[in-house]
Short mmCIF file of C-alpha atoms and ligand atoms in Angstrom, two decimals:
data_model
loop_
_atom_site.label_atom_id
_atom_site.label_comp_id
_atom_site.label_asym_id
_atom_site.label_seq_id
_atom_site.Cartn_x
_atom_site.Cartn_y
_atom_site.Cartn_z
CA MET A 1 89.30 124.47 129.04
CA GLN A 2 92.47 123.07 127.40
CA THR A 3 92.58 123.14 123.59
CA LEU A 4 93.40 119.92 121.79
CA PRO A 5 96.78 119.63 120.00
CA GLY A 6 96.44 120.93 116.44
CA LEU A 7 97.86 118.69 113.72
CA VAL A 8 98.76 119.43 110.11
CA VAL A 9 98.59 116.70 107.47
CA THR A 10 101.02 116.98 104.54
CA GLY A 11 100.28 115.31 101.19
CA ALA A 12 96.58 115.81 101.98
CA SER A 13 95.26 114.28 98.77
CA GLY A 14 97.37 111.09 99.02
CA ARG A 15 96.15 107.64 100.10
CA MET A 16 97.55 108.13 103.60
CA GLY A 17 96.87 111.89 103.65
CA GLN A 18 93.12 111.35 103.30
CA MET A 19 93.13 108.50 105.82
CA LEU A 20 94.96 110.71 108.34
CA ILE A 21 92.54 113.60 107.83
CA ARG A 22 89.55 111.31 108.50
CA THR A 23 91.25 109.81 111.56
CA ILE A 24 92.13 113.19 113.11
CA ALA A 25 88.71 114.69 112.29
CA ALA A 26 87.05 111.76 114.11
CA SER A 27 89.37 111.96 117.13
CA ASP A 28 88.48 113.61 120.44
CA LYS A 29 92.19 113.88 121.37
CA ALA A 30 93.45 116.14 118.55
CA ARG A 31 92.10 118.67 116.06
CA LEU A 32 92.86 119.12 112.38
CA ALA A 33 94.81 122.40 112.25
CA GLY A 34 95.87 122.38 108.60
CA CYS A 35 96.25 120.44 105.38
CA LEU A 36 99.10 120.89 102.95
CA GLU A 37 99.45 120.22 99.23
CA ARG A 38 101.90 121.24 96.53
CA PRO A 39 101.64 124.72 94.94
CA GLY A 40 99.30 124.48 91.95
CA HIS A 41 97.42 121.43 93.28
CA ALA A 42 93.67 121.57 92.52
CA TRP A 43 92.79 121.27 96.24
CA VAL A 44 94.71 124.40 97.37
CA GLY A 45 92.34 127.06 98.75
CA ARG A 46 89.39 124.63 99.08
CA ASP A 47 87.83 123.01 102.17
CA VAL A 48 89.56 119.64 102.61
CA GLY A 49 86.37 117.79 103.62
CA GLU A 50 84.69 118.87 100.39
CA CYS A 51 87.80 117.96 98.37
CA MET A 52 87.50 114.44 99.80
CA GLY A 53 83.88 114.25 98.68
CA GLY A 54 82.23 114.78 102.10
CA GLY A 55 80.91 117.69 104.14
CA PRO A 56 83.08 120.70 105.05
CA LEU A 57 85.67 120.25 107.82
CA GLY A 58 86.39 123.98 108.17
CA VAL A 59 90.04 123.61 107.09
CA LEU A 60 91.29 125.06 103.81
CA VAL A 61 94.12 123.29 102.00
CA THR A 62 97.23 125.46 101.87
CA ASP A 63 100.49 125.28 99.90
CA ASP A 64 102.46 127.25 102.54
CA PRO A 65 104.11 124.80 104.99
CA LEU A 66 105.67 127.42 107.27
CA GLU A 67 102.38 129.23 107.83
CA ALA A 68 100.58 125.92 108.48
CA PHE A 69 103.25 124.51 110.82
CA ALA A 70 103.49 127.77 112.82
CA GLN A 71 99.92 127.27 114.02
CA ALA A 72 100.28 123.56 114.89
CA GLN A 73 101.66 121.35 117.64
CA GLY A 74 102.28 118.44 115.26
CA VAL A 75 102.82 117.60 111.59
CA ILE A 76 101.96 114.17 110.21
CA ASP A 77 103.86 113.49 107.05
CA PHE A 78 103.43 110.55 104.67
CA THR A 79 104.77 112.00 101.41
CA ALA A 80 108.08 111.50 99.59
CA PRO A 81 111.74 111.69 100.75
CA ALA A 82 112.65 115.15 99.38
CA ALA A 83 109.43 116.67 100.72
CA THR A 84 109.92 115.05 104.12
CA VAL A 85 113.44 116.43 104.49
CA ALA A 86 112.18 119.95 103.71
CA PHE A 87 109.25 119.53 106.14
CA ALA A 88 111.60 118.28 108.90
CA ALA A 89 113.56 121.55 108.87
CA LEU A 90 110.37 123.65 108.83
CA ALA A 91 108.63 121.62 111.56
CA ALA A 92 111.74 121.93 113.75
CA GLN A 93 111.72 125.70 113.17
CA ALA A 94 108.08 125.79 114.33
CA ARG A 95 108.91 123.39 117.25
CA ALA A 96 106.10 121.11 116.08
CA VAL A 97 106.33 117.34 116.63
CA HIS A 98 107.07 115.79 113.22
CA VAL A 99 105.69 112.29 112.65
CA ILE A 100 107.32 110.77 109.56
CA GLY A 101 105.79 107.75 107.81
CA THR A 102 107.52 108.35 104.49
CA THR A 103 109.63 105.41 103.28
CA GLY A 104 112.34 105.08 100.63
CA LEU A 105 114.63 107.39 102.61
CA GLU A 106 118.34 107.24 101.67
CA PRO A 107 121.17 107.81 104.20
CA GLU A 108 121.44 111.49 103.22
CA HIS A 109 117.72 112.02 103.93
CA ILE A 110 118.10 110.34 107.33
CA ALA A 111 121.12 112.53 108.13
CA ALA A 112 119.03 115.65 107.44
CA ILE A 113 116.23 114.31 109.64
CA GLU A 114 118.75 113.59 112.44
CA ALA A 115 119.93 117.21 112.18
CA ALA A 116 116.37 118.52 112.55
CA ALA A 117 115.81 116.20 115.52
CA ARG A 118 118.46 118.10 117.49
CA HIS A 119 115.91 120.90 117.86
CA ALA A 120 112.55 119.15 117.78
CA VAL A 121 110.74 115.89 118.42
CA ILE A 122 110.66 113.57 115.40
CA VAL A 123 108.95 110.18 115.44
CA ARG A 124 109.79 108.13 112.35
CA ALA A 125 108.87 104.56 111.41
CA GLY A 126 108.50 102.65 108.17
CA ASN A 127 105.35 101.18 109.65
CA MET A 128 103.19 102.79 112.35
CA SER A 129 100.94 99.81 113.10
CA LEU A 130 100.97 98.02 116.45
CA GLY A 131 101.01 94.62 114.75
CA VAL A 132 104.12 95.26 112.65
CA ASN A 133 106.05 96.80 115.52
CA LEU A 134 105.27 93.74 117.62
CA LEU A 135 106.38 91.53 114.71
CA VAL A 136 109.66 93.44 114.61
CA ARG A 137 110.31 92.47 118.24
CA LEU A 138 109.33 88.84 117.57
CA THR A 139 111.62 88.71 114.54
CA GLN A 140 114.54 89.93 116.62
CA LYS A 141 113.87 87.29 119.29
CA VAL A 142 113.48 84.42 116.83
CA ALA A 143 116.67 85.43 114.96
CA GLN A 144 118.51 85.57 118.28
CA ALA A 145 117.35 82.07 119.18
CA LEU A 146 118.39 80.46 115.87
CA ASP A 147 121.80 80.06 114.22
CA ALA A 148 122.76 80.56 110.58
CA ASP A 149 121.52 77.03 109.70
CA TRP A 150 118.22 78.94 109.46
CA ASP A 151 118.09 81.05 106.29
CA ILE A 152 116.20 84.33 106.75
CA GLU A 153 114.06 85.73 103.92
CA VAL A 154 111.76 88.78 104.05
CA VAL A 155 108.96 88.74 101.47
CA GLU A 156 106.60 91.69 101.00
CA ALA A 157 103.62 92.53 98.78
CA HIS A 158 102.11 95.98 98.10
CA HIS A 159 99.70 97.75 95.74
CA ARG A 160 100.71 98.67 92.18
CA MET A 161 101.28 102.36 93.04
CA LYS A 162 104.07 101.82 95.59
CA VAL A 163 107.30 103.46 94.39
CA ASP A 164 109.98 102.07 96.76
CA ALA A 165 111.36 98.57 97.41
CA PRO A 166 112.11 96.87 99.70
CA SER A 167 109.31 98.45 101.73
CA GLY A 168 110.10 100.42 104.87
CA THR A 169 108.52 97.61 106.87
CA ALA A 170 110.65 94.94 105.17
CA LEU A 171 113.75 96.95 106.08
CA MET A 172 112.60 97.24 109.72
CA LEU A 173 112.08 93.46 109.83
CA GLY A 174 115.44 92.79 108.14
CA GLN A 175 117.16 95.15 110.56
CA ALA A 176 115.58 93.34 113.52
CA ALA A 177 116.67 89.96 112.13
CA ALA A 178 120.22 91.25 111.65
CA GLU A 179 120.32 92.65 115.19
CA GLY A 180 119.03 89.36 116.59
CA ARG A 181 121.75 87.50 114.71
CA GLY A 182 124.46 89.95 115.75
CA VAL A 183 125.36 91.18 112.24
CA THR A 184 124.71 94.42 110.37
CA LEU A 185 122.00 94.49 107.73
CA GLU A 186 124.45 96.16 105.33
CA GLN A 187 126.69 93.05 105.61
CA ALA A 188 123.93 90.49 105.32
CA MET A 189 121.38 91.98 102.89
CA VAL A 190 120.70 90.35 99.50
CA SER A 191 117.91 92.00 97.51
CA GLY A 192 116.19 91.26 94.19
CA ARG A 193 117.87 88.05 92.97
CA ASP A 194 117.89 87.59 89.19
CA GLY A 195 119.77 85.32 86.75
CA ILE A 196 122.48 82.80 87.72
CA THR A 197 122.90 83.92 91.31
CA GLY A 198 124.74 80.85 92.58
CA ALA A 199 123.68 79.02 95.72
CA ARG A 200 122.42 80.99 98.67
CA GLU A 201 125.25 82.34 100.82
CA ARG A 202 125.03 81.19 104.45
CA GLY A 203 124.05 83.93 106.90
CA THR A 204 122.56 86.33 104.35
CA ILE A 205 119.14 87.97 104.78
CA GLY A 206 117.17 87.96 101.53
CA PHE A 207 114.50 90.44 100.39
CA SER A 208 111.81 89.93 97.72
CA ALA A 209 109.08 92.36 96.67
CA ILE A 210 105.75 91.77 94.87
CA ARG A 211 103.72 94.70 93.46
CA GLY A 212 100.13 94.48 92.24
CA GLY A 213 96.49 95.48 92.60
CA ASP A 214 95.36 97.19 95.79
CA VAL A 215 97.33 95.17 98.37
CA VAL A 216 97.62 97.40 101.46
CA GLY A 217 100.77 95.66 102.78
CA GLU A 218 101.80 92.07 103.51
CA HIS A 219 105.04 90.95 105.13
CA ASP A 220 106.48 87.49 105.83
CA VAL A 221 109.71 86.77 107.67
CA ILE A 222 110.70 83.22 106.77
CA PHE A 223 113.22 81.24 108.81
CA ALA A 224 114.01 78.19 106.66
CA ALA A 225 116.12 75.24 107.84
CA ASP A 226 116.52 71.64 106.64
CA GLY A 227 113.20 69.90 107.26
CA GLU A 228 111.29 72.82 108.83
CA ARG A 229 110.28 76.47 108.38
CA ILE A 230 108.97 79.20 110.67
CA VAL A 231 106.92 81.99 109.02
CA LEU A 232 106.11 85.21 110.91
CA ARG A 233 103.40 87.09 108.99
CA HIS A 234 101.61 90.46 109.14
CA LEU A 235 98.71 91.29 106.83
CA ALA A 236 97.43 94.87 106.66
CA THR A 237 93.90 95.08 105.24
CA ASP A 238 93.04 98.69 106.13
CA ARG A 239 95.24 101.85 106.17
CA THR A 240 93.54 103.10 109.35
CA ILE A 241 96.10 101.01 111.31
CA PHE A 242 98.87 103.32 110.07
CA ALA A 243 96.84 106.49 110.64
CA ARG A 244 95.90 105.49 114.19
CA GLY A 245 99.57 104.78 114.95
CA ALA A 246 100.64 108.13 113.51
CA LEU A 247 98.04 110.01 115.57
CA LYS A 248 99.21 108.16 118.69
CA ALA A 249 102.80 109.18 117.88
CA ALA A 250 101.87 112.86 117.42
CA LEU A 251 100.12 112.89 120.81
CA TRP A 252 102.94 110.95 122.52
CA GLY A 253 105.50 113.42 121.15
CA GLN A 254 103.95 116.43 122.90
CA GLY A 255 106.26 117.49 125.74
CA GLN A 256 109.04 114.97 124.89
CA LYS A 257 112.66 116.17 124.69
CA PRO A 258 114.01 116.88 121.17
CA GLY A 259 115.21 113.67 119.53
CA HIS A 260 114.68 111.07 116.82
CA TYR A 261 112.20 108.49 118.15
CA ASP A 262 110.41 105.49 116.63
CA MET A 263 107.17 103.58 117.23
CA MET A 264 108.90 101.27 119.74
CA ASP A 265 109.30 104.36 121.95
CA VAL A 266 105.67 105.35 121.41
CA LEU A 267 104.26 101.88 122.02
CA GLY A 268 106.70 101.01 124.81
CA LEU A 269 107.69 97.75 123.09
N1 NDP B 1 105.00 104.34 107.93
C1 NDP B 1 103.82 103.82 107.63
O1 NDP B 1 103.11 103.24 108.49
C2 NDP B 1 103.32 103.94 106.23
C3 NDP B 1 104.10 104.58 105.31
N2 NDP B 1 103.62 104.83 104.05
C4 NDP B 1 104.48 105.63 103.19
O2 NDP B 1 103.90 106.93 103.08
C5 NDP B 1 104.27 107.52 101.83
C6 NDP B 1 103.01 107.98 101.09
O3 NDP B 1 102.23 106.85 100.75
P1 NDP B 1 100.83 107.03 100.00
O4 NDP B 1 99.92 107.90 100.79
O5 NDP B 1 100.40 105.66 99.64
O6 NDP B 1 101.32 107.80 98.68
P2 NDP B 1 100.50 108.81 97.76
O7 NDP B 1 101.30 108.94 96.51
O8 NDP B 1 99.06 108.42 97.67
O9 NDP B 1 100.57 110.18 98.57
C7 NDP B 1 101.72 110.96 98.71
C8 NDP B 1 101.29 112.40 98.79
O10 NDP B 1 102.42 113.22 99.08
C9 NDP B 1 102.40 114.31 98.18
N3 NDP B 1 103.71 114.88 97.95
C10 NDP B 1 104.78 114.27 97.41
N4 NDP B 1 105.79 115.15 97.33
C11 NDP B 1 105.32 116.32 97.82
C12 NDP B 1 105.88 117.62 97.99
N5 NDP B 1 107.13 117.88 97.60
N6 NDP B 1 105.13 118.59 98.56
C13 NDP B 1 103.85 118.33 98.95
N7 NDP B 1 103.27 117.14 98.78
C14 NDP B 1 104.00 116.15 98.23
C15 NDP B 1 101.81 113.73 96.91
O11 NDP B 1 101.38 114.75 96.05
P3 NDP B 1 101.48 114.51 94.43
O12 NDP B 1 100.44 113.49 94.13
O13 NDP B 1 101.19 115.87 93.90
O14 NDP B 1 102.86 114.03 94.15
C16 NDP B 1 100.67 112.90 97.50
O15 NDP B 1 99.54 113.69 97.79
C17 NDP B 1 105.08 106.45 101.09
O16 NDP B 1 106.45 106.68 101.31
C18 NDP B 1 104.65 105.14 101.79
O17 NDP B 1 105.58 104.12 101.70
C19 NDP B 1 102.40 104.42 103.65
C20 NDP B 1 101.58 103.74 104.52
C21 NDP B 1 102.00 103.43 105.88
O1 LIG B 2 103.42 102.36 100.57
C1 LIG B 2 102.61 101.75 101.30
O2 LIG B 2 101.44 101.58 100.99
C2 LIG B 2 103.11 101.24 102.59
N1 LIG B 2 104.30 101.60 102.96
C3 LIG B 2 104.95 101.25 104.17
C4 LIG B 2 106.20 100.44 103.86
O3 LIG B 2 106.96 100.83 102.96
O4 LIG B 2 106.44 99.43 104.52
C5 LIG B 2 104.04 100.63 105.18
C6 LIG B 2 102.94 99.80 104.63
O5 LIG B 2 103.42 98.53 104.33
C7 LIG B 2 102.22 100.43 103.45
#
């Protein structure tokens, strides 16, 4: 009998960490091989199921990433940029597929991830849901079909605890709009307007962020012209959509060649 791929979840106590643990524990395609938290965290050394307020899952939370990764075929990582860069090097060393959901990554973090992807499979996306990845494709197509008479604005809303803006998803959507229009996002991006900004510059792609309450994630791409507007919208109401996507990515990554992949590769979009 073949054993199921073993997956480690980093940031086990986080919003996404707990969602991922539940999703993997309920899956018949993978097994929970480990759970990671920071040294000194109250969960370290305890059964993760009991930490989450349920029955035991038979997996103790560890603070030793190398030991955990060495016994796994995949690592699912929704934490913070510095942690993700460190985990990328360790997962590559262990030849485990590294699925990265962490957002707020700066160019230097991405360069370090690219370096790790020379030796191992990394799947990274600012949003792992099927719906958003489809919306990314639609955004690219709509932007391609319209000229710069149509102003493009990306508006996103998230819960009060989110630490980065624009969201990873907003950046994916902005990137797709820029590609569709044949410009670079770096050239076109205008973020966080405030004060006397002057009139909107033709051809720019604007970003606005709202933070409050428990909003899981909402994204609009607005194409606004004289006399009409097109609004492409995705509303996330449950974090399981991200966890299911991440699990799919970890399974898809098994047996792939080393490289830096995204959810478009996984979903075949
Ligand atoms: N790509 C996607 O589909 C999605 C991406 N995300 C992204 O995932 C990330 C996490 O989101 P969320 O779960 O809401 O955030 P949380 O703050 O709830 O969880 C983050 C977890 O990572 C842990 N962590 C941070 N740094 C380290 C470290 N150095 N070593 C070990 N653990 C660490 C935190 O521990 P501590 O509390 O001790 O700091 C915490 O448990 C964010 O970047 C978010 O934008 C979220 C949803 C979907
Ligand atoms: O932090 C979150 O919660 C989310 N982060 C991702 C992002 O930055 O786009 C994905 C999702 O919107 C939830």
